[in-house]
Amino acid sequence: MRRSTIILLLLFLVAAGAYYFLNNRKQAETLDVLITPESTSEISFLFDAKDGVPTSIRIESKTGEVVEVARNAENAWALILPFEASADQGLAEAAASQVTTMLVQDRIPNIDLEIVGLASPEYVLTIKFTSAVERKAEIGVITPSEGGYYVRNEAGEIFIVGRDSLDALLSMLTNPPYLETPTPLPSTPEPVSVETATPKP
């Protein structure tokens, strides 16, 4: 009788252990699904690629600085503002590339415009594209994490856009991409004639 009781107890313990193991495994699998859900977010950019490539870039600051570059009749970049001049083609083309790669990090559904610097934008970015479409974006302050800027598009949608790409564009305000010309050599001064005084008798 005692031996059968021990056998029954062992069988019970084995069954209980199996139940516990299988139940915990099922819970772990469920928890894993909750922690690592299938990603449904898609990569998006501030400006749509279907608009084409930039033909004009204008940046205005809240404090009044303006810089603008545009393609001319020869399809070469030229500086329009703050003064007219030939543009450094490499720098201007790099700026145009930044326009098409401004990644949207997040969308902000509801937020006080004053808090994010969009009630009175720090900068206004105006881009013209090969499709003849013109797009504007208002740029606010840097996010608390300092990884992006608050940006509002023409539809009134607010995004966080990566800081690196925007900083590269905004730097044109202080360093316009004009083509540097060689410093002219100093001209040789013309000889100055000196009148010889005639001694008085």
Coordinates of N, CA and C in Angstrom, one line a residue:
M1 N 0.8 -1.2 0.0 CA 0.0 0.0 0.0 C 0.9 1.2 0.0
R2 N 1.9 1.2 0.8 CA 2.8 2.3 0.9 C 3.5 2.6 -0.5
R3 N 3.9 1.4 -1.1 CA 4.7 1.5 -2.4 C 3.8 2.1 -3.5
S4 N 2.5 1.8 -3.5 CA 1.6 2.3 -4.5 C 1.3 3.7 -4.3
T5 N 1.3 4.1 -3.1 CA 1.1 5.6 -2.8 C 2.3 6.4 -3.3
I6 N 3.5 5.9 -3.1 CA 4.7 6.6 -3.6 C 4.6 6.7 -5.1
I7 N 4.2 5.6 -5.8 CA 4.2 5.6 -7.3 C 3.2 6.7 -7.7
L8 N 2.0 6.7 -7.1 CA 0.9 7.6 -7.5 C 1.4 9.1 -7.3
L9 N 2.1 9.3 -6.2 CA 2.7 10.6 -5.9 C 3.7 11.1 -6.9
L10 N 4.5 10.1 -7.3 CA 5.5 10.4 -8.4 C 4.8 10.8 -9.7
L11 N 3.8 10.0 -10.1 CA 3.1 10.2 -11.3 C 2.4 11.6 -11.2
F12 N 1.9 12.0 -10.1 CA 1.2 13.2 -9.9 C 2.2 14.4 -10.1
L13 N 3.4 14.2 -9.5 CA 4.4 15.3 -9.6 C 4.9 15.4 -11.1
V14 N 5.0 14.3 -11.8 CA 5.4 14.4 -13.2 C 4.4 15.1 -14.0
A15 N 3.1 14.7 -13.8 CA 2.0 15.4 -14.6 C 1.9 16.9 -14.3
A16 N 2.1 17.2 -13.0 CA 2.1 18.6 -12.6 C 3.2 19.4 -13.2
G17 N 4.4 18.8 -13.3 CA 5.6 19.4 -13.9 C 5.4 19.7 -15.4
A18 N 4.8 18.7 -16.1 CA 4.6 18.8 -17.5 C 3.5 19.9 -17.8
Y19 N 2.5 19.9 -16.9 CA 1.5 21.0 -17.1 C 2.1 22.4 -16.9
Y20 N 2.9 22.5 -15.9 CA 3.5 23.8 -15.6 C 4.5 24.2 -16.7
F21 N 5.2 23.3 -17.3 CA 6.2 23.6 -18.3 C 5.4 24.0 -19.6
L22 N 4.4 23.3 -20.0 CA 3.7 23.6 -21.2 C 2.9 24.9 -21.1
N23 N 2.4 25.2 -19.9 CA 1.6 26.4 -19.7 C 2.5 27.6 -19.7
N24 N 3.7 27.6 -19.1 CA 4.7 28.7 -19.1 C 5.2 28.9 -20.5
R25 N 5.4 27.9 -21.2 CA 5.9 28.0 -22.6 C 4.9 28.8 -23.5
K26 N 3.7 28.5 -23.3 CA 2.6 29.1 -24.1 C 2.6 30.6 -23.7
Q27 N 2.7 30.9 -22.4 CA 2.7 32.3 -21.9 C 3.9 33.1 -22.5
A28 N 5.0 32.4 -22.5 CA 6.2 33.1 -23.0 C 6.1 33.4 -24.5
E29 N 5.5 32.5 -25.2 CA 5.3 32.8 -26.7 C 4.4 33.9 -26.9
T30 N 3.3 34.0 -26.1 CA 2.4 35.1 -26.2 C 3.0 36.4 -25.8
L31 N 3.8 36.4 -24.8 CA 4.5 37.6 -24.3 C 5.5 38.1 -25.4
D32 N 6.2 37.2 -26.0 CA 7.2 37.5 -27.0 C 6.5 38.2 -28.2
V33 N 5.3 37.8 -28.6 CA 4.6 38.4 -29.7 C 4.2 39.8 -29.3
L34 N 3.8 40.0 -28.0 CA 3.4 41.3 -27.6 C 4.6 42.3 -27.5
I35 N 5.8 41.8 -27.2 CA 6.9 42.6 -27.0 C 7.5 43.0 -28.4
T36 N 7.5 42.1 -29.3 CA 8.1 42.3 -30.6 C 7.0 42.1 -31.7
P37 N 6.1 43.1 -31.8 CA 5.0 43.0 -32.8 C 5.6 43.2 -34.2
E38 N 4.8 42.8 -35.1 CA 5.2 42.9 -36.5 C 5.2 44.4 -36.9
S39 N 6.3 44.9 -37.5 CA 6.4 46.3 -37.8 C 5.5 46.6 -38.9
T40 N 4.7 47.7 -38.7 CA 3.8 48.1 -39.8 C 4.1 49.6 -40.3
S41 N 5.1 50.2 -39.6 CA 5.4 51.6 -39.9 C 6.2 51.6 -41.2
E42 N 6.0 52.6 -42.1 CA 6.8 52.7 -43.3 C 7.6 54.0 -43.3
I43 N 8.7 53.9 -44.0 CA 9.6 55.0 -44.1 C 9.0 56.1 -44.9
S44 N 9.0 57.4 -44.4 CA 8.5 58.5 -45.2 C 9.4 59.7 -45.1
F45 N 9.4 60.5 -46.1 CA 10.2 61.7 -46.2 C 9.4 63.0 -46.2
L46 N 10.0 64.1 -45.8 CA 9.3 65.3 -45.7 C 8.7 65.7 -47.1
F47 N 9.5 65.5 -48.2 CA 9.1 65.9 -49.5 C 8.9 64.6 -50.3
D48 N 7.9 64.5 -51.1 CA 7.5 63.4 -51.9 C 8.4 63.3 -53.2
A49 N 8.9 62.1 -53.4 CA 9.8 61.9 -54.6 C 9.1 62.1 -55.9
K50 N 7.8 61.9 -55.9 CA 7.0 62.1 -57.1 C 7.0 63.5 -57.6
D51 N 7.4 64.5 -56.8 CA 7.5 65.9 -57.2 C 8.7 66.1 -58.1
G52 N 9.7 65.2 -58.1 CA 10.9 65.3 -58.9 C 12.0 65.8 -58.0
V53 N 13.0 66.4 -58.7 CA 14.2 66.9 -58.0 C 14.2 68.4 -57.9
P54 N 14.8 68.9 -56.8 CA 14.7 70.4 -56.6 C 15.4 71.2 -57.8
T55 N 14.7 72.3 -58.1 CA 15.3 73.3 -59.1 C 15.5 74.6 -58.4
S56 N 15.0 74.8 -57.2 CA 15.2 76.0 -56.5 C 15.1 75.7 -55.0
I57 N 15.9 76.3 -54.2 CA 15.9 76.1 -52.7 C 16.0 77.5 -52.1
R58 N 15.0 77.9 -51.3 CA 15.0 79.2 -50.6 C 14.8 78.9 -49.1
I59 N 15.7 79.5 -48.3 CA 15.6 79.4 -46.8 C 15.5 80.8 -46.2
E60 N 14.5 81.1 -45.4 CA 14.4 82.3 -44.7 C 14.4 82.1 -43.2
S61 N 15.1 82.9 -42.5 CA 15.2 82.7 -41.1 C 14.3 83.7 -40.4
K62 N 13.9 83.5 -39.2 CA 13.0 84.3 -38.4 C 13.7 85.7 -38.2
T63 N 15.0 85.7 -38.2 CA 15.7 87.0 -37.9 C 16.0 87.8 -39.2
G64 N 15.5 87.3 -40.4 CA 15.6 88.1 -41.6 C 16.6 87.6 -42.6
E65 N 17.5 86.7 -42.3 CA 18.4 86.2 -43.3 C 17.7 85.4 -44.4
V66 N 18.2 85.5 -45.6 CA 17.6 84.8 -46.7 C 18.7 84.2 -47.6
V67 N 18.6 83.0 -48.1 CA 19.5 82.5 -49.1 C 18.7 81.7 -50.1
E68 N 19.0 81.8 -51.3 CA 18.3 81.1 -52.4 C 19.3 80.7 -53.5
V69 N 19.1 79.5 -53.9 CA 19.9 79.0 -55.1 C 18.9 78.4 -56.1
A70 N 19.1 78.5 -57.4 CA 18.2 78.0 -58.4 C 19.0 77.6 -59.6
R71 N 18.4 76.7 -60.4 CA 19.0 76.3 -61.6 C 18.7 77.4 -62.7
N72 N 19.7 77.8 -63.5 CA 19.5 78.8 -64.5 C 19.2 78.2 -65.8
A73 N 19.2 78.9 -66.9 CA 18.8 78.5 -68.2 C 19.8 77.4 -68.7
E74 N 21.0 77.4 -68.2 CA 22.0 76.3 -68.6 C 21.9 75.1 -67.7
N75 N 20.9 75.1 -66.8 CA 20.7 74.0 -65.8 C 21.8 73.9 -64.8
A76 N 22.5 75.0 -64.6 CA 23.6 75.1 -63.6 C 23.0 75.9 -62.4
W77 N 23.5 75.5 -61.2 CA 23.1 76.2 -60.0 C 23.7 77.6 -60.0
A78 N 22.8 78.6 -59.6 CA 23.3 80.0 -59.4 C 22.8 80.5 -58.1
L79 N 23.5 81.4 -57.4 CA 23.1 82.0 -56.2 C 22.2 83.2 -56.5
I80 N 21.0 83.3 -56.0 CA 20.1 84.4 -56.2 C 20.1 85.4 -55.1
L81 N 20.1 84.9 -53.9 CA 20.1 85.7 -52.6 C 21.1 85.0 -51.7
P82 N 21.8 85.8 -50.9 CA 21.6 87.3 -50.6 C 22.2 88.2 -51.7
F83 N 22.9 87.6 -52.7 CA 23.4 88.4 -53.8 C 23.5 87.5 -55.0
E84 N 23.5 88.0 -56.2 CA 23.6 87.2 -57.4 C 25.1 86.8 -57.7
A85 N 25.3 85.5 -57.9 CA 26.7 85.1 -58.1 C 26.6 83.7 -58.6
S86 N 27.7 83.2 -59.2 CA 27.8 81.8 -59.6 C 27.9 81.0 -58.4
A87 N 27.3 79.8 -58.4 CA 27.2 78.9 -57.2 C 28.2 77.8 -57.4
D88 N 28.7 77.4 -56.3 CA 29.6 76.2 -56.2 C 28.7 75.0 -56.5
Q89 N 28.9 74.3 -57.7 CA 27.9 73.3 -58.1 C 27.9 72.1 -57.2
G90 N 29.0 71.8 -56.6 CA 29.1 70.6 -55.7 C 28.3 70.9 -54.4
L91 N 28.5 72.1 -53.9 CA 27.7 72.4 -52.6 C 26.2 72.5 -52.9
A92 N 25.9 73.2 -54.0 CA 24.5 73.3 -54.3 C 23.8 72.0 -54.6
E93 N 24.5 71.1 -55.3 CA 23.9 69.8 -55.6 C 23.8 69.0 -54.3
A94 N 24.8 69.1 -53.4 CA 24.7 68.4 -52.1 C 23.5 68.9 -51.3
A95 N 23.2 70.2 -51.4 CA 22.0 70.7 -50.7 C 20.7 70.2 -51.3
A96 N 20.7 70.1 -52.6 CA 19.5 69.5 -53.3 C 19.3 68.1 -52.9
S97 N 20.4 67.3 -52.7 CA 20.3 65.9 -52.3 C 19.7 65.8 -50.9
Q98 N 20.1 66.8 -50.0 CA 19.6 66.8 -48.6 C 18.1 67.0 -48.6
V99 N 17.6 67.8 -49.6 CA 16.1 68.0 -49.6 C 15.3 66.7 -49.8
T100 N 15.8 65.9 -50.6 CA 15.1 64.6 -51.0 C 15.3 63.5 -50.0
T101 N 16.2 63.7 -48.9 CA 16.4 62.6 -48.0 C 16.1 63.0 -46.6
M102 N 15.2 64.0 -46.4 CA 14.9 64.4 -45.0 C 13.8 63.5 -44.5
L103 N 14.3 62.6 -43.6 CA 13.5 61.5 -43.1 C 12.6 62.0 -42.0
V104 N 11.3 61.5 -42.0 CA 10.4 61.8 -41.0 C 10.6 60.8 -39.9
Q105 N 10.9 61.2 -38.7 CA 11.2 60.3 -37.6 C 9.9 60.0 -36.8
D106 N 9.0 61.0 -36.8 CA 7.7 60.8 -36.0 C 6.7 61.8 -36.5
R107 N 5.4 61.5 -36.2 CA 4.3 62.4 -36.5 C 3.7 62.8 -35.2
I108 N 3.4 64.1 -35.1 CA 2.9 64.6 -33.8 C 1.4 65.0 -34.1
P109 N 0.5 64.3 -33.6 CA -1.0 64.6 -33.9 C -1.5 65.9 -33.3
N110 N -1.2 66.2 -32.0 CA -1.7 67.4 -31.4 C -0.6 67.9 -30.4
I111 N -0.2 69.2 -30.7 CA 0.8 69.8 -29.8 C 0.6 71.3 -29.9
D112 N 1.0 72.0 -28.8 CA 1.0 73.5 -28.8 C 2.0 74.0 -29.7
L113 N 1.6 74.8 -30.8 CA 2.6 75.3 -31.7 C 3.6 76.2 -31.1
E114 N 3.2 76.9 -30.0 CA 4.2 77.8 -29.3 C 5.3 77.0 -28.7
I115 N 5.0 75.8 -28.2 CA 6.0 75.0 -27.5 C 7.1 74.5 -28.5
V116 N 6.6 74.2 -29.7 CA 7.6 73.6 -30.6 C 8.1 74.6 -31.6
G117 N 7.9 75.9 -31.4 CA 8.5 76.9 -32.2 C 7.8 77.1 -33.6
L118 N 6.6 76.7 -33.7 CA 5.9 76.8 -35.0 C 4.8 77.9 -35.1
A119 N 4.5 78.5 -33.9 CA 3.6 79.6 -33.9 C 4.3 80.7 -34.7
S120 N 5.6 80.9 -34.5 CA 6.4 81.8 -35.3 C 7.6 81.1 -35.7
P121 N 7.6 80.4 -36.9 CA 8.7 79.5 -37.2 C 10.1 80.1 -37.2
E122 N 11.0 79.3 -36.8 CA 12.4 79.7 -36.8 C 12.9 79.9 -38.3
Y123 N 12.4 79.0 -39.2 CA 12.9 79.0 -40.6 C 11.7 78.6 -41.4
V124 N 11.7 79.1 -42.7 CA 10.7 78.7 -43.7 C 11.5 78.2 -44.9
L125 N 11.2 77.0 -45.3 CA 11.9 76.4 -46.4 C 11.0 76.3 -47.6
T126 N 11.4 76.8 -48.7 CA 10.6 76.8 -50.0 C 11.4 76.1 -51.0
I127 N 10.8 75.0 -51.6 CA 11.4 74.2 -52.6 C 10.6 74.2 -53.9
K128 N 11.2 74.4 -55.0 CA 10.6 74.2 -56.3 C 11.2 72.9 -56.9
F129 N 10.3 72.1 -57.6 CA 10.8 70.9 -58.2 C 10.6 70.9 -59.7
T130 N 11.2 69.8 -60.3 CA 11.1 69.7 -61.8 C 9.7 69.5 -62.3
S131 N 8.8 69.1 -61.4 CA 7.4 68.9 -61.8 C 6.6 70.3 -61.8
A132 N 7.3 71.4 -61.5 CA 6.8 72.7 -61.4 C 6.0 72.9 -60.1
V133 N 6.0 71.9 -59.2 CA 5.4 72.0 -57.9 C 6.3 72.8 -56.9
E134 N 5.7 73.6 -56.1 CA 6.4 74.4 -55.1 C 5.9 73.9 -53.7
R135 N 6.8 73.5 -52.8 CA 6.4 73.1 -51.5 C 7.1 74.0 -50.4
K136 N 6.3 74.1 -49.3 CA 6.9 74.9 -48.2 C 6.8 74.1 -46.9
A137 N 7.8 74.4 -46.1 CA 7.8 73.7 -44.8 C 8.3 74.7 -43.8
E138 N 7.6 74.7 -42.6 CA 8.0 75.6 -41.5 C 8.8 74.8 -40.5
I139 N 9.9 75.4 -40.1 CA 10.8 74.6 -39.2 C 10.8 75.3 -37.8
G140 N 10.5 74.5 -36.8 CA 10.5 75.1 -35.4 C 11.8 74.8 -34.7
V141 N 11.6 74.5 -33.4 CA 12.8 74.3 -32.5 C 13.3 72.9 -32.6
I142 N 14.5 72.7 -32.0 CA 15.0 71.3 -31.9 C 14.3 70.6 -30.8
T143 N 14.1 69.3 -31.0 CA 13.4 68.4 -30.0 C 14.2 68.3 -28.8
P144 N 13.6 67.9 -27.6 CA 14.3 67.8 -26.4 C 15.5 66.8 -26.5
S145 N 15.4 65.8 -27.3 CA 16.4 64.8 -27.5 C 17.6 65.3 -28.4
E146 N 17.3 66.5 -29.0 CA 18.3 67.1 -29.9 C 18.6 66.3 -31.2
G147 N 17.7 65.4 -31.5 CA 17.9 64.5 -32.7 C 17.1 65.0 -33.9
G148 N 16.3 66.0 -33.7 CA 15.5 66.4 -34.9 C 14.9 67.8 -34.6
Y149 N 14.2 68.3 -35.6 CA 13.4 69.5 -35.6 C 11.9 69.3 -35.7
Y150 N 11.1 70.1 -35.1 CA 9.7 70.1 -35.3 C 9.4 70.8 -36.6
V151 N 8.7 70.2 -37.5 CA 8.4 70.7 -38.9 C 6.9 70.6 -39.2
R152 N 6.4 71.7 -39.8 CA 5.0 71.6 -40.3 C 4.9 71.8 -41.8
N153 N 4.2 70.9 -42.4 CA 4.1 71.0 -43.9 C 2.9 71.9 -44.3
E154 N 2.6 72.0 -45.6 CA 1.6 72.9 -46.0 C 0.2 72.4 -45.6
A155 N 0.0 71.1 -45.4 CA -1.2 70.6 -44.9 C -1.5 70.8 -43.4
G156 N -0.5 71.4 -42.7 CA -0.6 71.6 -41.3 C -0.2 70.4 -40.5
E157 N 0.3 69.3 -41.1 CA 0.8 68.2 -40.3 C 2.2 68.5 -39.7
I158 N 2.3 68.0 -38.5 CA 3.6 68.3 -37.8 C 4.4 67.0 -37.6
F159 N 5.7 67.1 -38.0 CA 6.6 66.0 -37.9 C 7.8 66.3 -37.1
I160 N 8.5 65.3 -36.8 CA 9.9 65.4 -36.3 C 10.8 64.9 -37.5
V161 N 11.7 65.8 -37.9 CA 12.5 65.5 -39.1 C 14.0 65.5 -38.6
G162 N 14.8 64.5 -39.0 CA 16.1 64.3 -38.6 C 16.9 65.6 -38.7
R163 N 17.7 65.9 -37.6 CA 18.5 67.1 -37.5 C 19.6 67.2 -38.5
D164 N 20.3 66.1 -38.8 CA 21.5 66.2 -39.6 C 21.2 66.8 -41.0
S165 N 20.1 66.3 -41.6 CA 19.8 66.7 -43.0 C 19.3 68.2 -43.0
L166 N 18.6 68.6 -42.0 CA 18.1 70.0 -41.9 C 19.3 71.0 -41.6
D167 N 20.2 70.5 -40.7 CA 21.3 71.4 -40.3 C 22.2 71.7 -41.6
A168 N 22.3 70.6 -42.4 CA 23.1 70.8 -43.6 C 22.5 71.9 -44.5
L169 N 21.2 72.0 -44.6 CA 20.5 73.0 -45.4 C 20.6 74.4 -44.7
L170 N 20.3 74.4 -43.4 CA 20.3 75.7 -42.7 C 21.7 76.3 -42.7
S171 N 22.7 75.6 -42.8 CA 24.1 76.1 -42.8 C 24.3 77.0 -44.0
M172 N 23.5 76.9 -45.0 CA 23.6 77.8 -46.2 C 23.3 79.3 -45.8
L173 N 22.6 79.5 -44.8 CA 22.3 80.9 -44.4 C 23.5 81.6 -43.9
T174 N 24.4 80.9 -43.3 CA 25.7 81.5 -42.8 C 26.8 81.3 -43.8
N175 N 26.7 80.3 -44.6 CA 27.7 80.0 -45.6 C 27.1 79.7 -47.0
P176 N 26.6 80.8 -47.7 CA 26.0 80.6 -49.0 C 27.0 79.9 -50.0
P177 N 26.5 78.9 -50.8 CA 27.3 78.1 -51.7 C 27.8 78.9 -52.9
Y178 N 28.4 80.1 -52.8 CA 28.8 80.8 -53.9 C 30.2 80.3 -54.4
L179 N 30.4 80.5 -55.7 CA 31.7 80.0 -56.2 C 32.8 81.0 -55.9
E180 N 33.8 80.6 -55.2 CA 34.8 81.6 -54.8 C 35.7 81.9 -56.1
T181 N 35.9 83.2 -56.2 CA 36.8 83.6 -57.3 C 38.2 84.0 -56.8
P182 N 39.2 83.8 -57.6 CA 40.5 84.1 -57.2 C 40.6 85.6 -56.8
T183 N 41.4 85.8 -55.7 CA 41.6 87.2 -55.3 C 42.4 88.0 -56.3
P184 N 41.9 89.1 -56.8 CA 42.7 89.8 -57.8 C 44.0 90.3 -57.3
L185 N 45.0 90.2 -58.1 CA 46.3 90.7 -57.7 C 46.3 92.2 -57.6
P186 N 47.1 92.7 -56.6 CA 47.1 94.2 -56.5 C 47.7 94.8 -57.8
S187 N 47.0 95.9 -58.2 CA 47.5 96.6 -59.5 C 48.8 97.4 -59.1
T188 N 49.6 97.5 -60.2 CA 50.8 98.2 -60.0 C 50.5 99.7 -60.0
P189 N 50.8 100.4 -59.0 CA 50.5 101.9 -59.0 C 51.2 102.6 -60.0
E190 N 50.5 103.6 -60.6 CA 51.1 104.4 -61.7 C 52.1 105.4 -61.0
P191 N 53.2 105.6 -61.7 CA 54.2 106.6 -61.2 C 53.5 107.9 -61.0
V192 N 53.8 108.5 -59.9 CA 53.3 109.9 -59.6 C 54.4 110.9 -60.0
S193 N 53.9 111.8 -60.8 CA 54.9 112.8 -61.3 C 55.1 113.9 -60.2
V194 N 56.3 114.2 -60.0 CA 56.6 115.2 -59.0 C 57.2 116.4 -59.7
E195 N 56.5 117.5 -59.5 CA 57.0 118.7 -60.2 C 58.3 119.2 -59.4
T196 N 59.2 119.5 -60.2 CA 60.5 120.1 -59.6 C 60.4 121.6 -59.4
A197 N 60.6 121.9 -58.2 CA 60.4 123.4 -57.9 C 61.6 124.1 -58.5
T198 N 61.3 125.2 -59.2 CA 62.3 126.1 -59.8 C 62.8 127.1 -58.8
P199 N 64.0 127.1 -58.5 CA 64.5 128.0 -57.5 C 64.3 129.5 -57.9
K200 N 63.8 130.2 -57.0 CA 63.6 131.6 -57.3 C 64.9 132.4 -57.3
P201 N 65.0 133.3 -58.2 CA 66.3 134.1 -58.3 C 66.5 134.9 -57.0

